[in-house]
PDB file of C-alpha atoms in Angstrom:
ATOM      1  CA  MET Z   1      15.679  15.713  -6.078  1.00 79.00           C
ATOM      2  CA  ALA Z   2      12.636  17.844  -7.169  1.00 81.00           C
ATOM      3  CA  GLU Z   3      12.644  16.096 -10.591  1.00 83.00           C
ATOM      4  CA  ARG Z   4      12.619  12.641  -8.970  1.00 82.00           C
ATOM      5  CA  ILE Z   5       9.708  13.174  -6.577  1.00 81.00           C
ATOM      6  CA  GLY Z   6       7.065  13.017  -9.282  1.00 82.00           C
ATOM      7  CA  PRO Z   7       7.976   9.498 -10.534  1.00 85.00           C
ATOM      8  CA  THR Z   8       8.193   8.187  -7.039  1.00 84.00           C
ATOM      9  CA  LEU Z   9       4.743   9.578  -6.078  1.00 84.00           C
ATOM     10  CA  LEU Z  10       3.330   8.141  -9.311  1.00 86.00           C
ATOM     11  CA  LEU Z  11       4.664   4.723  -8.557  1.00 86.00           C
ATOM     12  CA  MET Z  12       3.903   4.596  -4.825  1.00 86.00           C
ATOM     13  CA  GLY Z  13       0.623   6.391  -5.169  1.00 85.00           C
ATOM     14  CA  ALA Z  14      -0.703   3.850  -7.709  1.00 88.00           C
ATOM     15  CA  ALA Z  15       0.536   0.954  -5.631  1.00 87.00           C
ATOM     16  CA  ALA Z  16      -0.915   2.402  -2.393  1.00 86.00           C
ATOM     17  CA  VAL Z  17      -4.434   3.037  -3.820  1.00 89.00           C
ATOM     18  CA  ILE Z  18      -4.565  -0.585  -5.241  1.00 90.00           C
ATOM     19  CA  SER Z  19      -3.130  -2.097  -2.128  1.00 88.00           C
ATOM     20  CA  ILE Z  20      -5.449  -0.252   0.272  1.00 88.00           C
ATOM     21  CA  ALA Z  21      -8.539  -1.110  -1.763  1.00 90.00           C
ATOM     22  CA  LEU Z  22      -7.689  -4.792  -2.327  1.00 89.00           C
ATOM     23  CA  GLY Z  23      -6.195  -5.402   1.087  1.00 87.00           C
ATOM     24  CA  LEU Z  24      -9.129  -3.922   3.043  1.00 88.00           C
ATOM     25  CA  TRP Z  25     -11.737  -5.677   0.888  1.00 89.00           C
ATOM     26  CA  LEU Z  26     -10.062  -9.054   1.341  1.00 88.00           C
ATOM     27  CA  GLY Z  27      -9.477  -8.468   5.058  1.00 87.00           C
ATOM     28  CA  VAL Z  28     -13.129  -7.592   5.727  1.00 87.00           C
ATOM     29  CA  HIS Z  29     -14.515 -10.597   3.869  1.00 87.00           C
ATOM     30  CA  SER Z  30     -11.874 -12.980   5.195  1.00 86.00           C
ATOM     31  CA  GLY Z  31     -12.423 -11.918   8.800  1.00 84.00           C
ATOM     32  CA  TRP Z  32     -16.192 -11.918   8.485  1.00 83.00           C
ATOM     33  CA  ARG Z  33     -16.146 -15.471   7.084  1.00 83.00           C
ATOM     34  CA  HIS Z  34     -13.147 -16.683   9.116  1.00 81.00           C
ATOM     35  CA  GLY Z  35     -12.461 -20.390   8.979  1.00 80.00           C
ATOM     36  CA  THR Z  36     -13.904 -20.782   5.448  1.00 85.00           C
ATOM     37  CA  ALA Z  37     -11.884 -21.802   2.404  1.00 87.00           C
ATOM     38  CA  PHE Z  38     -11.867 -18.219   1.193  1.00 84.00           C
ATOM     39  CA  ASP Z  39     -10.364 -17.079   4.540  1.00 82.00           C
ATOM     40  CA  LYS Z  40      -7.676 -19.741   4.545  1.00 86.00           C
ATOM     41  CA  LEU Z  41      -6.736 -18.965   1.000  1.00 88.00           C
ATOM     42  CA  ALA Z  42      -6.639 -15.176   1.553  1.00 85.00           C
ATOM     43  CA  SER Z  43      -4.688 -15.501   4.906  1.00 83.00           C
ATOM     44  CA  GLY Z  44      -2.265 -17.973   3.541  1.00 86.00           C
ATOM     45  CA  ALA Z  45      -1.532 -15.900   0.410  1.00 85.00           C
ATOM     46  CA  SER Z  46      -1.199 -12.654   2.378  1.00 84.00           C
ATOM     47  CA  LEU Z  47       1.165 -14.206   5.008  1.00 83.00           C
ATOM     48  CA  THR Z  48       3.344 -15.709   2.250  1.00 86.00           C
ATOM     49  CA  LEU Z  49       3.579 -12.475   0.293  1.00 84.00           C
ATOM     50  CA  TRP Z  50       4.219 -10.429   3.417  1.00 80.00           C
ATOM     51  CA  SER Z  51       7.293 -12.586   4.106  1.00 83.00           C
ATOM     52  CA  VAL Z  52       8.695 -12.122   0.568  1.00 83.00           C
ATOM     53  CA  PRO Z  53      11.542  -9.590   0.200  1.00 83.00           C
ATOM     54  CA  THR Z  54      10.418  -6.854  -2.151  1.00 81.00           C
ATOM     55  CA  PHE Z  55      13.553  -6.744  -4.238  1.00 82.00           C
ATOM     56  CA  TRP Z  56      13.503 -10.561  -4.667  1.00 87.00           C
ATOM     57  CA  LEU Z  57       9.849 -10.485  -5.776  1.00 85.00           C
ATOM     58  CA  GLY Z  58      10.663  -7.633  -8.144  1.00 85.00           C
ATOM     59  CA  MET Z  59      13.465  -9.667  -9.846  1.00 86.00           C
ATOM     60  CA  ILE Z  60      11.203 -12.748 -10.132  1.00 88.00           C
ATOM     61  CA  LEU Z  61       8.454 -10.718 -11.861  1.00 87.00           C
ATOM     62  CA  LEU Z  62      11.072  -9.060 -14.018  1.00 85.00           C
ATOM     63  CA  VAL Z  63      12.237 -12.509 -15.283  1.00 85.00           C
ATOM     64  CA  LEU Z  64       8.707 -13.838 -15.763  1.00 87.00           C
ATOM     65  CA  PHE Z  65       7.033 -10.895 -17.460  1.00 85.00           C
ATOM     66  CA  SER Z  66       9.760  -8.797 -19.049  1.00 78.00           C
ATOM     67  CA  GLY Z  67       8.588 -10.160 -22.441  1.00 78.00           C
ATOM     68  CA  TRP Z  68       5.165  -8.554 -21.970  1.00 85.00           C
ATOM     69  CA  PHE Z  69       6.084  -5.360 -20.200  1.00 84.00           C
ATOM     70  CA  PRO Z  70       9.080  -3.042 -20.215  1.00 81.00           C
ATOM     71  CA  SER Z  71      11.845  -4.180 -17.934  1.00 79.00           C
ATOM     72  CA  GLY Z  72      13.217  -0.806 -16.860  1.00 78.00           C
ATOM     73  CA  GLY Z  73      12.844   2.925 -16.939  1.00 78.00           C
ATOM     74  CA  MET Z  74       9.724   5.081 -16.887  1.00 75.00           C
ATOM     75  CA  SER Z  75       9.199   5.671 -20.639  1.00 75.00           C
ATOM     76  CA  ASP Z  76      10.584   4.828 -24.101  1.00 72.00           C
ATOM     77  CA  PRO Z  77      12.796   7.659 -25.229  1.00 70.00           C
ATOM     78  CA  SER Z  78      11.960   6.909 -28.900  1.00 70.00           C
ATOM     79  CA  LEU Z  79       8.351   7.869 -28.309  1.00 68.00           C
ATOM     80  CA  ALA Z  80       6.721  11.345 -28.036  1.00 64.00           C
ATOM     81  CA  ALA Z  81       7.180  13.027 -24.671  1.00 66.00           C
ATOM     82  CA  THR Z  82       3.589  14.104 -24.475  1.00 70.00           C
ATOM     83  CA  GLY Z  83       0.126  12.876 -25.525  1.00 72.00           C
ATOM     84  CA  LEU Z  84      -1.889   9.756 -25.162  1.00 77.00           C
ATOM     85  CA  GLU Z  85       0.887   7.591 -26.534  1.00 78.00           C
ATOM     86  CA  HIS Z  86       3.270   8.790 -23.819  1.00 76.00           C
ATOM     87  CA  VAL Z  87       0.614   8.204 -21.107  1.00 81.00           C
ATOM     88  CA  LEU Z  88       0.102   4.612 -22.266  1.00 84.00           C
ATOM     89  CA  ASP Z  89       3.849   4.080 -22.475  1.00 80.00           C
ATOM     90  CA  VAL Z  90       4.334   5.263 -18.895  1.00 82.00           C
ATOM     91  CA  ALA Z  91       1.448   3.017 -17.792  1.00 86.00           C
ATOM     92  CA  ARG Z  92       3.128  -0.008 -19.386  1.00 86.00           C
ATOM     93  CA  HIS Z  93       6.377   0.790 -17.616  1.00 85.00           C
ATOM     94  CA  LEU Z  94       4.509   1.257 -14.321  1.00 87.00           C
ATOM     95  CA  VAL Z  95       2.823  -2.195 -14.421  1.00 87.00           C
ATOM     96  CA  LEU Z  96       5.701  -4.402 -12.998  1.00 88.00           C
ATOM     97  CA  PRO Z  97       7.075  -2.025 -10.360  1.00 89.00           C
ATOM     98  CA  ALA Z  98       3.614  -1.191  -9.116  1.00 88.00           C
ATOM     99  CA  LEU Z  99       2.603  -4.893  -9.052  1.00 89.00           C
ATOM    100  CA  THR Z 100       5.623  -5.686  -7.001  1.00 88.00           C
ATOM    101  CA  MET Z 101       4.702  -3.127  -4.411  1.00 86.00           C
ATOM    102  CA  VAL Z 102       1.055  -4.162  -4.411  1.00 87.00           C
ATOM    103  CA  LEU Z 103       1.802  -7.842  -3.832  1.00 87.00           C
ATOM    104  CA  VAL Z 104       3.783  -7.122  -0.719  1.00 83.00           C
ATOM    105  CA  VAL Z 105       1.825  -4.217   0.789  1.00 82.00           C
ATOM    106  CA  PHE Z 106      -1.715  -5.385   0.355  1.00 85.00           C
ATOM    107  CA  ALA Z 107      -0.927  -8.545   2.395  1.00 84.00           C
ATOM    108  CA  GLN Z 108      -0.367  -6.331   5.466  1.00 83.00           C
ATOM    109  CA  TYR Z 109      -3.769  -4.719   5.174  1.00 86.00           C
ATOM    110  CA  VAL Z 110      -5.413  -8.124   4.754  1.00 87.00           C
ATOM    111  CA  THR Z 111      -3.798  -9.413   7.988  1.00 85.00           C
ATOM    112  CA  VAL Z 112      -4.562  -6.355  10.105  1.00 85.00           C
ATOM    113  CA  MET Z 113      -8.134  -5.910   8.808  1.00 86.00           C
ATOM    114  CA  ARG Z 114      -8.934  -9.478   9.226  1.00 86.00           C
ATOM    115  CA  ALA Z 115      -7.812  -9.501  12.837  1.00 85.00           C
ATOM    116  CA  SER Z 116      -9.793  -6.350  13.575  1.00 85.00           C
ATOM    117  CA  ILE Z 117     -13.003  -7.837  12.025  1.00 85.00           C
ATOM    118  CA  ILE Z 118     -12.650 -11.007  14.056  1.00 84.00           C
ATOM    119  CA  ASP Z 119     -12.302  -8.965  17.238  1.00 83.00           C
ATOM    120  CA  GLU Z 120     -15.554  -7.131  16.472  1.00 79.00           C
ATOM    121  CA  LEU Z 121     -17.652 -10.235  15.700  1.00 80.00           C
ATOM    122  CA  GLY Z 122     -18.693 -10.920  19.226  1.00 74.00           C
ATOM    123  CA  SER Z 123     -19.501  -7.303  20.216  1.00 77.00           C
ATOM    124  CA  PRO Z 124     -22.959  -6.677  21.589  1.00 81.00           C
ATOM    125  CA  TYR Z 125     -23.699  -3.759  19.181  1.00 77.00           C
ATOM    126  CA  LEU Z 126     -23.557  -6.304  16.248  1.00 78.00           C
ATOM    127  CA  LEU Z 127     -26.133  -8.524  18.002  1.00 79.00           C
ATOM    128  CA  THR Z 128     -28.308  -5.425  18.474  1.00 81.00           C
ATOM    129  CA  ALA Z 129     -27.989  -4.496  14.862  1.00 77.00           C
ATOM    130  CA  ARG Z 130     -29.063  -7.962  13.778  1.00 78.00           C
ATOM    131  CA  ALA Z 131     -31.960  -7.846  16.203  1.00 81.00           C
ATOM    132  CA  LYS Z 132     -33.162  -4.700  14.533  1.00 80.00           C
ATOM    133  CA  GLY Z 133     -33.567  -6.702  11.279  1.00 78.00           C
ATOM    134  CA  LEU Z 134     -30.509  -5.455   9.416  1.00 76.00           C
ATOM    135  CA  THR Z 135     -29.090  -7.704   6.823  1.00 79.00           C
ATOM    136  CA  ASP Z 136     -25.788  -9.398   7.294  1.00 76.00           C
ATOM    137  CA  ALA Z 137     -24.207  -7.116   4.632  1.00 80.00           C
ATOM    138  CA  ASP Z 138     -25.546  -3.972   6.390  1.00 80.00           C
ATOM    139  CA  VAL Z 139     -24.336  -5.130   9.723  1.00 79.00           C
ATOM    140  CA  ARG Z 140     -20.833  -5.644   8.260  1.00 80.00           C
ATOM    141  CA  ARG Z 141     -20.732  -2.453   6.236  1.00 77.00           C
ATOM    142  CA  LYS Z 142     -22.418   0.041   8.621  1.00 78.00           C
ATOM    143  CA  HIS Z 143     -21.265  -1.238  11.960  1.00 77.00           C
ATOM    144  CA  ALA Z 144     -18.435  -3.746  11.975  1.00 79.00           C
ATOM    145  CA  VAL Z 145     -16.209  -2.179   9.342  1.00 81.00           C
ATOM    146  CA  PRO Z 146     -16.183   1.390  10.669  1.00 79.00           C
ATOM    147  CA  ASN Z 147     -15.146   0.167  14.201  1.00 78.00           C
ATOM    148  CA  ALA Z 148     -12.571  -2.308  12.863  1.00 79.00           C
ATOM    149  CA  LEU Z 149     -11.018   0.243  10.550  1.00 79.00           C
ATOM    150  CA  LEU Z 150      -9.031   2.185  13.116  1.00 78.00           C
ATOM    151  CA  PRO Z 151      -5.932   0.003  13.205  1.00 78.00           C
ATOM    152  CA  SER Z 152      -5.852  -0.111   9.423  1.00 80.00           C
ATOM    153  CA  VAL Z 153      -6.046   3.683   9.266  1.00 80.00           C
ATOM    154  CA  THR Z 154      -2.892   3.881  11.364  1.00 79.00           C
ATOM    155  CA  MET Z 155      -1.163   1.474   8.948  1.00 79.00           C
ATOM    156  CA  ILE Z 156      -2.389   3.407   5.969  1.00 82.00           C
ATOM    157  CA  PHE Z 157      -0.883   6.634   7.197  1.00 81.00           C
ATOM    158  CA  MET Z 158       2.400   4.879   8.137  1.00 78.00           C
ATOM    159  CA  HIS Z 159       2.668   3.533   4.615  1.00 77.00           C
ATOM    160  CA  LEU Z 160       1.786   6.924   3.119  1.00 77.00           C
ATOM    161  CA  GLY Z 161       4.555   8.374   5.246  1.00 73.00           C
ATOM    162  CA  THR Z 162       7.009   5.962   3.616  1.00 70.00           C
ATOM    163  CA  LEU Z 163       5.867   6.510   0.078  1.00 66.00           C
ATOM    164  CA  VAL Z 164       9.166   8.075  -0.936  1.00 64.00           C
ATOM    165  CA  THR Z 165      11.285   5.583   1.023  1.00 65.00           C
ATOM    166  CA  GLY Z 166       9.603   2.250   0.440  1.00 59.00           C
ATOM    167  CA  ALA Z 167      10.435   2.275  -3.293  1.00 75.00           C
ATOM    168  CA  ILE Z 168      14.202   2.277  -3.055  1.00 80.00           C
ATOM    169  CA  THR Z 169      14.657  -1.489  -3.782  1.00 81.00           C
ATOM    170  CA  VAL Z 170      11.878  -1.552  -6.370  1.00 85.00           C
ATOM    171  CA  GLU Z 171      13.174   1.487  -8.234  1.00 83.00           C
ATOM    172  CA  ALA Z 172      16.628   0.025  -8.116  1.00 84.00           C
ATOM    173  CA  VAL Z 173      15.423  -3.256  -9.632  1.00 85.00           C
ATOM    174  CA  TYR Z 174      13.351  -1.555 -12.390  1.00 85.00           C
ATOM    175  CA  SER Z 175      15.666   1.554 -12.896  1.00 83.00           C
ATOM    176  CA  TRP Z 176      12.608   3.655 -12.157  1.00 81.00           C
ATOM    177  CA  PRO Z 177      13.808   7.348 -12.130  1.00 83.00           C
ATOM    178  CA  GLY Z 178      12.511   8.285  -8.651  1.00 83.00           C
ATOM    179  CA  LEU Z 179      13.892   9.338  -5.320  1.00 82.00           C
ATOM    180  CA  GLY Z 180      14.520   5.686  -4.399  1.00 81.00           C
ATOM    181  CA  TYR Z 181      16.739   5.128  -7.440  1.00 83.00           C
ATOM    182  CA  LEU Z 182      18.413   8.434  -6.817  1.00 84.00           C
ATOM    183  CA  THR Z 183      19.275   7.282  -3.250  1.00 83.00           C
ATOM    184  CA  TYR Z 184      20.583   3.951  -4.616  1.00 83.00           C
ATOM    185  CA  GLU Z 185      22.860   5.770  -7.072  1.00 84.00           C
ATOM    186  CA  ALA Z 186      23.991   8.188  -4.340  1.00 86.00           C
ATOM    187  CA  LEU Z 187      24.916   5.266  -2.026  1.00 84.00           C
ATOM    188  CA  LYS Z 188      27.094   3.711  -4.791  1.00 83.00           C
ATOM    189  CA  ILE Z 189      29.292   6.794  -5.128  1.00 84.00           C
ATOM    190  CA  PRO Z 190      28.758   7.694  -2.203  1.00 84.00           C
ATOM    191  CA  ASP Z 191      27.377  11.304  -2.434  1.00 84.00           C
ATOM    192  CA  LEU Z 192      26.866  12.306   1.156  1.00 87.00           C
ATOM    193  CA  PRO Z 193      25.183  15.744   0.630  1.00 88.00           C
ATOM    194  CA  LEU Z 194      22.645  14.118  -1.733  1.00 87.00           C
ATOM    195  CA  LEU Z 195      21.974  11.299   0.778  1.00 85.00           C
ATOM    196  CA  GLN Z 196      21.501  13.939   3.494  1.00 87.00           C
ATOM    197  CA  GLY Z 197      18.911  15.740   1.283  1.00 86.00           C
ATOM    198  CA  THR Z 198      16.978  12.532   0.503  1.00 84.00           C
ATOM    199  CA  PHE Z 199      16.937  11.448   4.123  1.00 85.00           C
ATOM    200  CA  ILE Z 200      15.450  14.850   5.170  1.00 87.00           C
ATOM    201  CA  ILE Z 201      12.665  14.368   2.655  1.00 83.00           C
ATOM    202  CA  PHE Z 202      12.092  10.731   3.887  1.00 82.00           C
ATOM    203  CA  SER Z 203      11.959  11.886   7.528  1.00 84.00           C
ATOM    204  CA  ALA Z 204       9.710  14.811   6.839  1.00 84.00           C
ATOM    205  CA  SER Z 205       7.120  12.661   5.032  1.00 83.00           C
ATOM    206  CA  VAL Z 206       6.971  10.196   7.886  1.00 82.00           C
ATOM    207  CA  ILE Z 207       6.612  12.971  10.562  1.00 85.00           C
ATOM    208  CA  LEU Z 208       3.885  14.669   8.481  1.00 85.00           C
ATOM    209  CA  MET Z 209       1.814  11.479   7.928  1.00 82.00           C
ATOM    210  CA  ASN Z 210       2.055  10.569  11.606  1.00 82.00           C
ATOM    211  CA  LEU Z 211       0.639  14.027  12.480  1.00 84.00           C
ATOM    212  CA  LEU Z 212      -2.159  13.536   9.904  1.00 82.00           C
ATOM    213  CA  ALA Z 213      -2.943  10.130  11.398  1.00 79.00           C
ATOM    214  CA  ASP Z 214      -3.404  11.764  14.857  1.00 78.00           C
ATOM    215  CA  LEU Z 215      -5.649  14.355  13.396  1.00 79.00           C
ATOM    216  CA  ALA Z 216      -7.688  11.824  11.485  1.00 77.00           C
ATOM    217  CA  TYR Z 217      -8.365   9.813  14.685  1.00 74.00           C
ATOM    218  CA  ARG Z 218     -10.260  12.815  16.030  1.00 74.00           C
ATOM    219  CA  PHE Z 219     -12.819  12.431  13.244  1.00 75.00           C
ATOM    220  CA  LEU Z 220     -12.893   8.706  13.087  1.00 70.00           C
ATOM    221  CA  ASP Z 221     -13.109   7.921  16.888  1.00 66.00           C
ATOM    222  CA  PRO Z 222     -14.995  10.308  19.085  1.00 66.00           C
ATOM    223  CA  ARG Z 223     -13.424   8.721  22.167  1.00 64.00           C
ATOM    224  CA  VAL Z 224     -10.062  10.367  21.444  1.00 62.00           C
ATOM    225  CA  ARG Z 225     -11.438  13.861  21.149  1.00 61.00           C
ATOM    226  CA  VAL Z 226     -10.521  16.260  23.833  1.00 58.00           C
ATOM    227  CA  PRO Z 227     -13.644  17.860  25.550  1.00 54.00           C
TER     228      PRO Z 227
END
């Protein structure tokens, strides 16, 4: 299991960083300009992708792009195990599984962040900020976004807690040698002791991230701090 944690963290870490950045950016701009063509396009795309099963999307991308990117594994065994060539090879193998995760996960951030921004639009503090002469971009960046970010922070930590569990279907589709694929192989046998070990890791990661989310709230929202 220790050997499989690294590949899973690489895959899910890359997908999480891209998903968070893309999803929050689209959610902020979509909610700030709700009702526009940009908002309708972003909302429609995010709701559609959110509804797509991850394993099905992975198989579709595998069929469409397997000619441009490797269709399985983490690296080419015929190449050197170290050096720049190896890094580039791993990056090429990472493209399709990471893209599969990004297309599903970023949609959730868009939806949640958009709703939070829309809830903040009529708040009096935004009118006060505009009355002080701040530009629309400054009002959005310095006032609306920090207050609308709290629900998204909860979702971010929930997703971080499932980093090692959310990749089971994706790793199975792309034969990515991580904990998810190990769990898939253990289910086929079945290997009960191995499944128990992986489930302990999955549970511990969720509990840890929930704890960190509670601690992060103390810094992000002064209202939850205990006097």
